């Protein structure tokens, strides 16, 4: 039935005859130039000027947004987990230039695959989709890459604690109808912060604080971006190349002879072709596509013992079609997205191939193809005080997995489909904006969740997609010197996918629990004078799981802080100097679904509750900018994503010049 209604809605948008029509801007690409275009409790846009001179990476930017939590394994270059309003990281969708880049094998994404110098703007939607696409469970982060507008040259360099250094070059050129930009970025860090080692080699029976060894990181990024603008056509081509090396420490013993690492080489090429003002009905037609290749080399090695090598290749291909129609006060956008991903692994122990014997993990080739068909309708009243949108989509997923190092290895197949939808409305009354969003979101199982590793981690052919039914209400008020934004939301998550293990240590993923999330967000901004402003934020989340498994029933959801409070003051000290001071207190963190480890760790260790205070001092004059930042000023200890003590106070200085 859901397929029938989706198809009917798509064809309806193709055959409606308009009464009047007018040109519209590109609804999928927001042009941002030096200012924040829109802000509400559910959706905001950050422009390049908001972060390019002060942020080390995208983590720093997103951590300042109310309702978003970013936790990572400590140190530059390590994995990060993003949660929006209580979601898991896999439930968050990451887009680059309108193209979904979540990994089909494991579901996540590299939050910092693009340097901040290569970002034009960042859009965040905490509930619904941005433009077209499947409705998410955990919101959307959309990165729009740097879009040159004029000739310019930008140079920047950064230095920081624990051996951090970075260097960036961006050159823009404009030739009549063509604008182009090339950039290069280098980032490196020793990541040798002090760490409480449980069993150091010299004293295995006594925990000792030592500088963390073999944790260095180095990354080179190259990118190019070209835009040709004709009278009715626009072509944009952009590409990125990344080469990074990340050493992996041995947290338990911190041995100096450790040579473990995870190296990455990745390239991406994307093309957008846009035709505008086709006729009075068809306003524009957009064709987008990208190819992405990612090679990883994992080494687990301690000399004279054993060396394990893993080589992983991921290939991605995507194409999307989006015509846009205008019908009086309506904008109608049917769409078709096709995404294909293939993951291949090769594993070795001391140079020999690992046999696939039902115990050891198998080398595999996994493949998934997703078709997404749907349509979006946007309506705005003639006086522009009211607006609404309706988005529906049908997602079809076909995947397979075959063992490569098993004689007569069998091939496993799985296919599924899911319907998602959302309806949102906005109303402006004087200086108050009211909004409501009702949605049904989806997250398809990853290939690893479906098939496991063909060893002790088994597949589950009957696993179902995660889904959510959510309602969000928002209110935003703007006055002469202050503003207030607020949101209330409730989310019912069904068929949550969780890893479980039996008494023999054999594991698999399954739909083992449901969960309900309630939350409230408040943010107040006050302009005391032309030079002084204040901001306060509160984010409260209440969660409860429901499961037939006693260990997972009636528990708090893990991986998120259930309470967050923050305050910030910004002062323009003079025409050239400005100062930002921010403090955030977070509590109520659980590390696992059974809640065995809550916000205070058992036995030795520091509490995971955290109080972080950051200071940024900025000097700017005639194209020169110097930003000095101190993060975690009071060296407050807390736990990282893996429940290990995280790094403390760190200093970051960035020098920028642009002409």
XYZ file of C-alpha atoms in Angstrom:
659
model
C 0.000 0.000 0.000
C 2.835 2.392 0.821
C 4.397 1.762 -2.626
C 1.095 2.614 -4.317
C 0.721 5.931 -2.498
C 4.341 6.884 -3.134
C 4.006 6.234 -6.859
C 0.712 8.123 -7.030
C 2.196 11.178 -5.334
C 5.213 11.239 -7.674
C 3.058 11.121 -10.791
C 0.695 13.707 -9.345
C 3.555 16.213 -9.129
C 4.384 15.561 -12.784
C 0.932 16.287 -14.217
C -0.533 19.175 -12.184
C -1.206 22.205 -14.438
C -0.243 25.550 -12.840
C -2.183 28.796 -12.857
C 0.935 30.969 -12.403
C 4.648 30.247 -12.106
C 7.840 32.115 -11.238
C 11.538 31.363 -11.024
C 12.891 29.995 -7.765
C 16.376 29.516 -6.376
C 18.016 26.134 -6.150
C 16.046 24.544 -3.314
C 18.781 21.962 -2.643
C 21.778 24.286 -2.395
C 21.628 27.267 -0.059
C 24.020 30.062 -0.937
C 25.600 31.460 2.198
C 27.797 34.547 2.209
C 29.132 35.789 5.522
C 25.999 35.555 7.623
C 23.643 33.096 9.233
C 20.616 32.868 6.966
C 18.159 31.090 9.187
C 18.006 29.850 12.748
C 15.317 28.005 14.631
C 15.092 25.306 17.258
C 14.819 22.603 14.568
C 16.996 23.945 11.761
C 19.980 26.236 11.388
C 22.653 27.249 8.917
C 26.209 28.133 9.895
C 28.183 30.168 7.382
C 31.892 29.906 6.674
C 32.708 33.045 8.670
C 31.244 31.457 11.803
C 33.988 28.823 12.109
C 36.771 29.005 9.513
C 39.174 31.072 11.662
C 38.574 29.384 15.021
C 37.636 25.688 14.662
C 40.184 22.865 14.491
C 37.652 20.521 12.921
C 33.942 19.918 12.417
C 33.651 18.469 15.942
C 34.342 21.920 17.399
C 31.573 23.469 15.287
C 28.851 20.891 15.964
C 29.531 20.705 19.719
C 28.256 24.275 20.066
C 24.796 23.461 18.674
C 22.059 22.795 21.209
C 20.762 19.221 20.958
C 23.878 17.836 19.244
C 26.469 15.790 21.111
C 29.820 14.755 19.654
C 31.896 12.222 21.596
C 35.079 10.688 20.271
C 37.974 8.473 21.147
C 40.397 11.106 22.354
C 42.971 12.589 20.055
C 42.954 14.183 16.610
C 42.054 11.735 13.823
C 40.141 9.251 15.988
C 36.518 8.178 15.390
C 33.684 10.393 16.614
C 30.049 9.564 17.391
C 27.369 12.179 16.658
C 24.009 12.156 18.406
C 21.098 14.467 17.588
C 18.318 14.524 20.182
C 19.180 11.148 21.652
C 19.845 9.282 18.419
C 22.673 6.887 17.702
C 25.412 7.968 15.312
C 24.212 5.533 12.639
C 20.779 7.203 12.689
C 22.263 10.567 11.669
C 22.540 11.256 7.931
C 25.625 13.085 6.622
C 25.388 14.798 3.234
C 28.122 16.472 1.208
C 26.690 18.816 -1.436
C 23.321 17.083 -1.230
C 24.708 13.555 -1.587
C 24.373 10.997 1.222
C 27.784 9.588 2.253
C 26.929 7.209 5.135
C 28.860 3.952 4.890
C 26.806 0.963 3.719
C 29.002 -1.621 5.459
C 29.058 -0.160 8.973
C 26.574 2.744 8.787
C 28.794 5.535 10.027
C 30.755 8.354 8.420
C 34.007 10.225 8.890
C 32.854 13.488 10.422
C 36.106 15.243 9.568
C 36.752 13.996 6.053
C 36.614 17.639 4.895
C 38.840 20.314 6.485
C 36.905 23.351 7.737
C 38.806 25.443 5.183
C 36.971 23.530 2.438
C 33.462 24.116 3.841
C 31.178 26.919 2.652
C 28.297 26.287 5.049
C 26.857 23.677 7.399
C 23.147 22.951 7.611
C 21.713 21.026 10.548
C 18.196 19.651 10.744
C 17.376 18.018 14.060
C 14.236 16.197 12.932
C 13.271 16.226 9.263
C 15.115 15.833 5.969
C 16.788 18.787 4.293
C 15.204 19.115 0.873
C 14.619 15.657 -0.595
C 15.664 12.228 0.693
C 14.501 9.607 3.148
C 13.264 10.951 6.475
C 15.963 10.292 9.091
C 15.615 9.026 12.656
C 18.442 11.160 14.031
C 18.468 14.286 11.890
C 20.698 15.547 9.100
C 24.095 17.248 8.877
C 24.675 18.713 5.442
C 28.048 20.118 4.395
C 28.168 22.458 1.415
C 31.701 22.627 0.038
C 33.508 25.876 -0.672
C 31.852 27.830 -3.481
C 34.177 30.527 -4.894
C 32.724 33.891 -5.911
C 35.782 36.063 -6.684
C 39.555 36.051 -6.993
C 41.195 35.547 -3.620
C 44.042 33.843 -1.807
C 43.782 32.476 1.729
C 46.632 31.171 3.864
C 46.296 29.777 7.387
C 48.438 27.903 9.877
C 47.722 26.436 13.295
C 49.710 25.188 16.285
C 48.441 23.433 19.379
C 49.067 21.181 22.334
C 50.340 17.596 21.990
C 52.289 18.408 18.827
C 49.312 19.695 16.812
C 50.055 21.591 13.598
C 48.158 22.478 10.460
C 48.719 24.407 7.221
C 46.083 25.427 4.655
C 46.176 27.131 1.250
C 43.062 28.116 -0.743
C 43.245 29.883 -4.118
C 40.150 31.166 -5.964
C 40.036 32.395 -9.549
C 37.213 33.839 -11.626
C 37.062 33.935 -15.440
C 33.812 35.461 -16.705
C 31.326 32.560 -16.461
C 33.717 30.233 -14.629
C 34.821 30.285 -10.981
C 37.269 27.805 -9.554
C 39.110 27.017 -6.346
C 41.949 24.699 -5.394
C 43.030 24.000 -1.832
C 45.542 21.953 0.107
C 45.506 21.112 3.820
C 48.033 19.414 6.111
C 47.227 18.351 9.695
C 49.440 16.448 12.136
C 49.441 15.687 15.857
C 51.484 13.569 18.270
C 48.401 13.024 20.491
C 50.777 12.265 23.366
C 48.543 13.441 26.195
C 48.887 11.981 29.701
C 46.936 8.765 30.192
C 46.305 6.454 33.158
C 47.797 3.166 31.884
C 46.176 0.166 33.680
C 49.107 -2.267 33.249
C 52.297 -0.493 32.129
C 55.143 -2.742 31.040
C 57.534 -1.533 33.739
C 54.992 -1.972 36.573
C 52.155 -4.298 35.398
C 50.559 -4.420 38.867
C 50.302 -0.650 39.295
C 48.448 1.909 37.170
C 50.695 4.814 36.157
C 50.044 8.078 34.307
C 52.228 8.220 31.192
C 52.269 10.101 27.862
C 50.307 7.980 25.393
C 52.620 6.281 22.879
C 52.073 5.477 19.202
C 49.061 7.768 18.860
C 50.317 10.224 16.206
C 48.240 11.361 13.245
C 49.058 12.899 9.861
C 46.666 13.894 7.087
C 46.996 15.548 3.670
C 43.872 16.788 1.872
C 43.653 18.189 -1.666
C 40.493 19.535 -3.265
C 39.323 21.302 -6.388
C 36.048 22.993 -7.196
C 34.853 24.496 -10.474
C 31.543 26.152 -11.384
C 30.427 27.208 -14.857
C 27.323 29.390 -14.996
C 25.488 29.908 -18.264
C 22.316 31.763 -19.069
C 20.085 28.837 -18.118
C 22.569 26.150 -17.147
C 25.040 25.552 -14.359
C 27.696 22.851 -14.075
C 29.670 22.204 -10.918
C 32.528 19.729 -10.571
C 34.349 19.140 -7.298
C 36.769 16.547 -6.062
C 38.712 15.654 -2.925
C 41.738 13.501 -2.220
C 42.734 12.401 1.305
C 45.786 10.519 2.516
C 46.093 9.966 6.244
C 48.102 7.835 8.656
C 46.841 7.133 12.168
C 48.935 5.199 14.692
C 46.934 3.098 17.162
C 48.080 3.030 20.805
C 47.888 0.018 23.095
C 45.769 1.553 25.861
C 46.197 -1.350 28.277
C 50.016 -1.511 28.449
C 51.161 1.526 26.383
C 54.130 -0.396 24.971
C 56.757 1.575 23.017
C 57.365 -1.222 20.492
C 53.747 -1.057 19.294
C 53.527 -0.489 15.520
C 49.758 -0.712 15.032
C 48.143 1.761 12.640
C 45.196 2.495 10.387
C 46.087 4.240 7.118
C 43.571 5.677 4.684
C 43.551 6.845 1.071
C 40.315 8.248 -0.318
C 39.235 10.084 -3.468
C 35.875 11.558 -4.385
C 34.537 13.216 -7.544
C 31.086 14.819 -7.773
C 29.185 16.458 -10.633
C 26.065 18.636 -10.542
C 24.234 19.729 -13.700
C 21.400 22.237 -13.301
C 19.052 23.658 -15.926
C 16.841 26.599 -14.880
C 13.831 28.423 -16.324
C 12.922 25.606 -18.700
C 9.287 26.715 -19.135
C 6.390 28.110 -17.106
C 5.766 24.737 -15.479
C 9.156 23.092 -15.130
C 11.264 25.592 -13.199
C 14.485 23.582 -13.113
C 16.003 20.144 -13.541
C 18.956 18.875 -11.525
C 21.210 15.880 -12.124
C 23.762 14.943 -9.452
C 26.232 12.118 -9.168
C 29.440 11.113 -7.433
C 32.009 8.328 -7.245
C 34.010 7.613 -4.109
C 36.864 5.169 -3.524
C 38.271 4.428 -0.056
C 41.217 2.140 0.766
C 42.180 1.358 4.368
C 45.128 -0.624 5.710
C 44.883 -1.839 9.294
C 47.999 -3.158 11.063
C 47.930 -4.769 14.504
C 51.542 -5.457 15.304
C 53.866 -5.806 18.263
C 57.357 -6.810 17.020
C 58.479 -10.399 17.617
C 54.928 -11.484 18.481
C 52.261 -11.396 15.784
C 51.265 -9.088 12.942
C 47.726 -8.856 11.639
C 46.987 -6.967 8.429
C 43.597 -5.980 7.100
C 42.985 -4.271 3.772
C 39.538 -2.823 3.185
C 38.196 -1.243 0.016
C 34.901 0.625 -0.309
C 33.514 1.804 -3.647
C 30.485 4.112 -3.829
C 28.447 5.295 -6.815
C 25.444 7.583 -6.632
C 23.178 9.442 -9.038
C 20.014 11.486 -8.445
C 17.391 13.195 -10.615
C 15.273 16.106 -9.353
C 12.910 18.166 -11.522
C 11.222 21.131 -9.814
C 7.743 22.415 -10.679
C 5.975 25.613 -9.619
C 2.216 25.612 -9.146
C 0.959 28.918 -7.794
C 2.080 28.818 -4.158
C 3.422 25.278 -4.443
C 6.903 23.964 -5.186
C 6.828 20.302 -6.238
C 9.979 18.166 -6.426
C 9.755 14.469 -7.346
C 13.090 12.683 -7.056
C 14.910 9.449 -7.803
C 18.171 8.522 -6.039
C 20.237 5.418 -6.834
C 23.154 4.505 -4.560
C 25.449 1.495 -4.870
C 28.240 0.511 -2.473
C 30.668 -2.415 -2.437
C 32.928 -3.396 0.465
C 35.813 -5.868 0.138
C 38.135 -7.079 2.915
C 41.447 -8.962 2.803
C 43.017 -10.202 6.069
C 46.412 -11.773 6.884
C 48.289 -13.086 9.952
C 52.069 -12.892 9.571
C 51.516 -12.621 5.821
C 49.280 -15.724 5.507
C 45.612 -15.608 4.506
C 43.173 -16.376 7.312
C 40.962 -19.351 6.535
C 37.205 -18.984 6.820
C 36.431 -21.784 9.281
C 33.335 -20.588 11.127
C 35.454 -19.191 13.968
C 37.848 -16.708 12.365
C 36.377 -13.690 10.579
C 36.057 -14.258 6.844
C 37.267 -12.017 4.070
C 34.099 -10.915 2.335
C 32.714 -8.943 -0.557
C 29.482 -7.196 0.386
C 27.348 -5.138 -1.959
C 24.217 -3.059 -1.532
C 22.066 -1.128 -3.998
C 19.449 1.332 -2.783
C 16.698 2.969 -4.823
C 14.906 5.913 -3.283
C 11.835 7.310 -5.012
C 9.597 10.007 -3.621
C 8.425 13.582 -3.807
C 8.396 16.768 -1.803
C 5.729 19.491 -1.871
C 6.316 22.925 -0.311
C 3.554 25.514 0.140
C 3.772 29.141 1.218
C 0.934 31.572 1.797
C 0.768 34.720 -0.317
C 1.521 36.908 2.712
C 4.433 34.569 3.624
C 3.287 34.142 7.227
C 2.485 30.435 6.854
C 4.233 27.543 5.119
C 4.058 23.769 5.047
C 5.801 20.823 3.443
C 5.041 17.169 2.792
C 7.758 14.633 1.969
C 7.183 10.972 1.225
C 9.636 8.362 -0.016
C 9.968 4.655 -0.633
C 13.374 3.084 -0.050
C 14.290 -0.216 -1.728
C 17.424 -2.028 -0.565
C 19.044 -5.089 -2.161
C 22.266 -6.464 -0.653
C 24.492 -9.523 -0.842
C 27.545 -10.975 0.911
C 29.964 -13.721 -0.144
C 32.977 -15.209 1.662
C 36.221 -14.910 -0.346
C 38.527 -17.286 1.554
C 36.146 -20.210 1.985
C 36.009 -23.191 -0.323
C 32.623 -23.261 -2.059
C 31.615 -20.214 -0.030
C 27.917 -19.497 -0.160
C 26.465 -16.167 -1.207
C 23.816 -14.622 1.022
C 21.186 -12.162 -0.237
C 18.728 -9.852 1.466
C 16.287 -7.273 0.208
C 13.805 -4.986 1.948
C 11.887 -1.776 1.474
C 10.546 0.901 3.773
C 8.203 3.874 3.560
C 9.097 7.152 5.262
C 7.203 10.426 5.430
C 7.057 13.756 7.170
C 4.735 16.723 7.391
C 5.837 20.092 8.711
C 4.237 23.475 9.096
C 5.435 26.941 10.106
C 3.445 30.015 11.145
C 4.751 33.499 11.902
C 2.770 35.805 14.175
C 4.482 39.166 14.630
C 7.917 38.253 16.041
C 6.988 34.674 17.003
C 7.596 31.708 14.709
C 5.744 28.490 15.526
C 6.541 25.134 13.963
C 5.479 21.498 14.076
C 6.901 18.397 12.398
C 5.340 14.933 12.343
C 7.553 12.254 10.825
C 8.215 8.574 10.298
C 11.945 7.955 9.914
C 14.011 4.950 8.888
C 17.514 3.493 9.115
C 18.218 0.442 6.997
C 20.411 -2.298 8.542
C 24.040 -2.116 7.489
C 25.643 -4.974 5.598
C 27.669 -5.915 8.687
C 24.497 -6.047 10.802
C 22.884 -8.318 8.220
C 25.769 -10.693 7.550
C 28.235 -10.399 10.451
C 31.839 -11.455 9.798
C 31.041 -15.089 8.838
C 33.029 -16.132 11.936
C 31.888 -15.940 15.557
C 29.791 -12.898 14.659
C 26.840 -14.324 12.762
C 24.422 -12.698 10.326
C 20.686 -12.240 10.725
C 18.625 -12.624 7.561
C 15.396 -11.546 9.279
C 16.682 -8.283 10.711
C 14.306 -5.361 10.134
C 15.005 -1.635 9.576
C 14.978 0.669 12.572
C 12.083 3.108 12.466
C 10.794 6.037 14.452
C 7.600 8.035 14.818
C 8.351 11.539 16.030
C 6.587 14.787 16.844
C 8.461 18.056 17.346
C 6.989 21.423 18.363
C 9.084 24.585 18.205
C 8.690 28.265 19.040
C 11.127 31.074 18.262
C 10.806 34.664 19.473
C 12.861 37.632 18.300
C 12.967 41.036 19.971
C 15.183 44.085 19.583
C 17.958 42.895 21.896
C 17.191 39.264 22.640
C 15.794 36.072 21.172
C 14.459 32.796 22.512
C 14.154 29.441 20.750
C 12.555 26.332 22.214
C 11.540 22.846 21.176
C 9.608 19.951 22.661
C 9.863 16.550 21.044
C 8.830 12.957 21.552
C 10.202 10.038 19.570
C 9.182 6.388 19.551
C 11.920 4.158 18.136
C 10.962 0.628 17.070
C 13.072 -2.407 16.142
C 16.312 -0.912 17.461
C 19.265 -2.971 16.225
C 21.533 -4.182 19.032
C 24.437 -6.654 19.172
C 23.895 -9.602 21.563
C 26.159 -12.502 22.573
C 25.381 -15.968 23.918
C 27.268 -17.797 26.665
C 29.737 -19.198 24.084
C 30.721 -15.704 22.933
C 28.920 -15.967 19.595
C 27.220 -12.708 18.652
C 24.742 -11.310 16.145
C 22.653 -8.193 15.574
C 18.922 -8.296 16.133
C 15.857 -6.120 16.688
C 15.854 -6.545 20.452
C 14.232 -3.411 21.852
C 12.085 -0.325 21.385
C 12.685 3.012 23.040
C 10.894 6.241 23.789
C 12.688 9.581 23.928
C 11.302 12.837 25.308
C 13.257 16.047 25.187
C 13.203 19.790 25.621
C 15.629 22.378 24.236
C 15.902 26.019 25.237
C 18.264 28.691 23.949
C 18.311 32.387 24.869
C 20.467 35.071 23.252
C 20.749 38.555 24.747
C 22.550 41.580 23.322
C 23.472 43.700 26.340
C 25.206 46.327 24.225
C 26.880 46.691 20.850
C 29.951 45.014 22.343
C 28.586 42.380 24.759
C 26.233 39.453 24.140
C 25.178 36.402 26.167
C 23.890 32.965 25.218
C 22.422 30.209 27.371
C 21.402 26.677 26.351
C 19.624 23.791 28.036
C 19.138 20.317 26.579
C 17.206 17.722 28.617
C 16.621 14.175 27.349
C 14.637 11.410 29.010
C 14.861 7.932 27.504
C 13.501 4.504 28.342
C 13.953 1.209 26.525
C 11.443 -1.630 26.235
C 12.707 -5.123 25.448
C 11.802 -8.797 26.000
C 15.431 -9.208 27.149
C 15.537 -8.385 30.867
C 19.043 -6.883 30.666
C 17.875 -4.337 28.059
C 14.411 -3.570 29.459
C 13.449 -0.301 31.136
C 16.931 1.221 30.729
C 18.358 4.568 29.704
C 19.813 4.765 26.208
C 23.628 4.590 26.163
C 26.090 6.935 24.513
C 24.317 10.237 25.213
C 24.334 12.791 27.997
C 20.792 13.152 29.316
C 21.368 16.654 30.685
C 23.404 19.503 29.219
C 23.648 23.143 30.303
C 25.859 25.763 28.680
C 26.545 29.497 28.858
C 28.578 31.775 26.621
C 29.589 35.437 26.699
C 31.019 37.288 23.678
C 32.802 40.619 24.119
C 34.195 43.000 21.503
C 37.111 44.394 23.481
C 37.962 46.911 20.751
C 37.657 47.342 17.026
C 40.293 44.633 16.501
C 39.958 42.372 19.570
C 37.116 40.056 20.637
C 36.725 37.420 23.356
C 34.439 34.380 23.746
C 34.127 32.452 27.021
C 31.935 29.314 27.100
C 31.143 26.683 29.732
C 29.191 23.446 29.311
C 28.123 20.967 31.985
C 27.013 17.482 30.875
C 25.741 14.571 32.975
C 23.695 11.393 32.819
C 25.849 9.299 30.478
C 25.472 5.502 30.195
C 28.066 3.470 28.315
C 26.016 0.369 27.501
C 22.398 -0.626 27.019
C 22.379 -2.682 30.203
C 23.358 0.470 32.171
C 26.024 -1.522 34.016
C 28.334 1.482 33.731
C 26.490 4.705 34.429
C 27.596 8.306 34.678
C 30.153 7.436 37.381
C 32.467 4.552 36.569
C 32.824 1.675 38.956
C 36.134 1.254 40.815
C 39.106 3.251 39.558
C 38.648 5.973 36.991
C 37.210 9.431 36.619
C 33.538 10.333 36.415
C 32.209 10.729 32.900
C 30.162 13.755 33.946
C 32.051 16.686 32.523
C 32.402 20.425 32.950
C 34.193 21.949 29.974
C 35.205 25.604 29.768
C 36.695 27.090 26.602
C 38.183 30.522 25.832
C 38.753 32.092 22.406
C 40.621 35.372 21.927
C 40.553 36.852 18.422
C 42.471 39.673 16.720
C 41.515 40.832 13.212
C 42.860 43.602 10.995
C 43.173 44.116 7.215
C 42.748 40.500 6.226
C 44.835 39.115 9.087
C 43.199 37.024 11.826
C 44.833 35.475 14.884
C 42.692 33.208 17.060
C 43.922 31.796 20.378
C 41.778 29.063 21.906
C 42.099 27.171 25.173
C 39.853 24.112 25.450
C 39.035 22.471 28.785
C 40.568 25.396 30.697
C 40.295 23.761 34.118
C 41.594 20.376 32.899
C 38.376 18.596 33.890
C 38.824 14.835 33.454
C 36.106 12.841 31.716
C 35.696 9.632 29.720
C 35.869 9.306 25.948
C 33.659 7.283 23.588
C 35.399 4.042 24.617
C 35.074 4.811 28.374
C 38.756 5.680 28.710
C 40.228 8.817 30.337
C 40.290 11.595 27.730
C 42.832 14.328 27.087
C 42.749 17.409 29.287
C 43.536 21.066 28.697
C 44.820 21.972 25.233
C 45.855 25.165 23.462
C 45.179 26.034 19.808
C 46.504 29.072 17.902
C 45.475 29.772 14.296
C 46.887 32.446 11.987
C 44.895 33.381 8.865
C 45.414 35.793 5.992
C 43.067 36.460 3.071
C 43.283 38.958 0.220
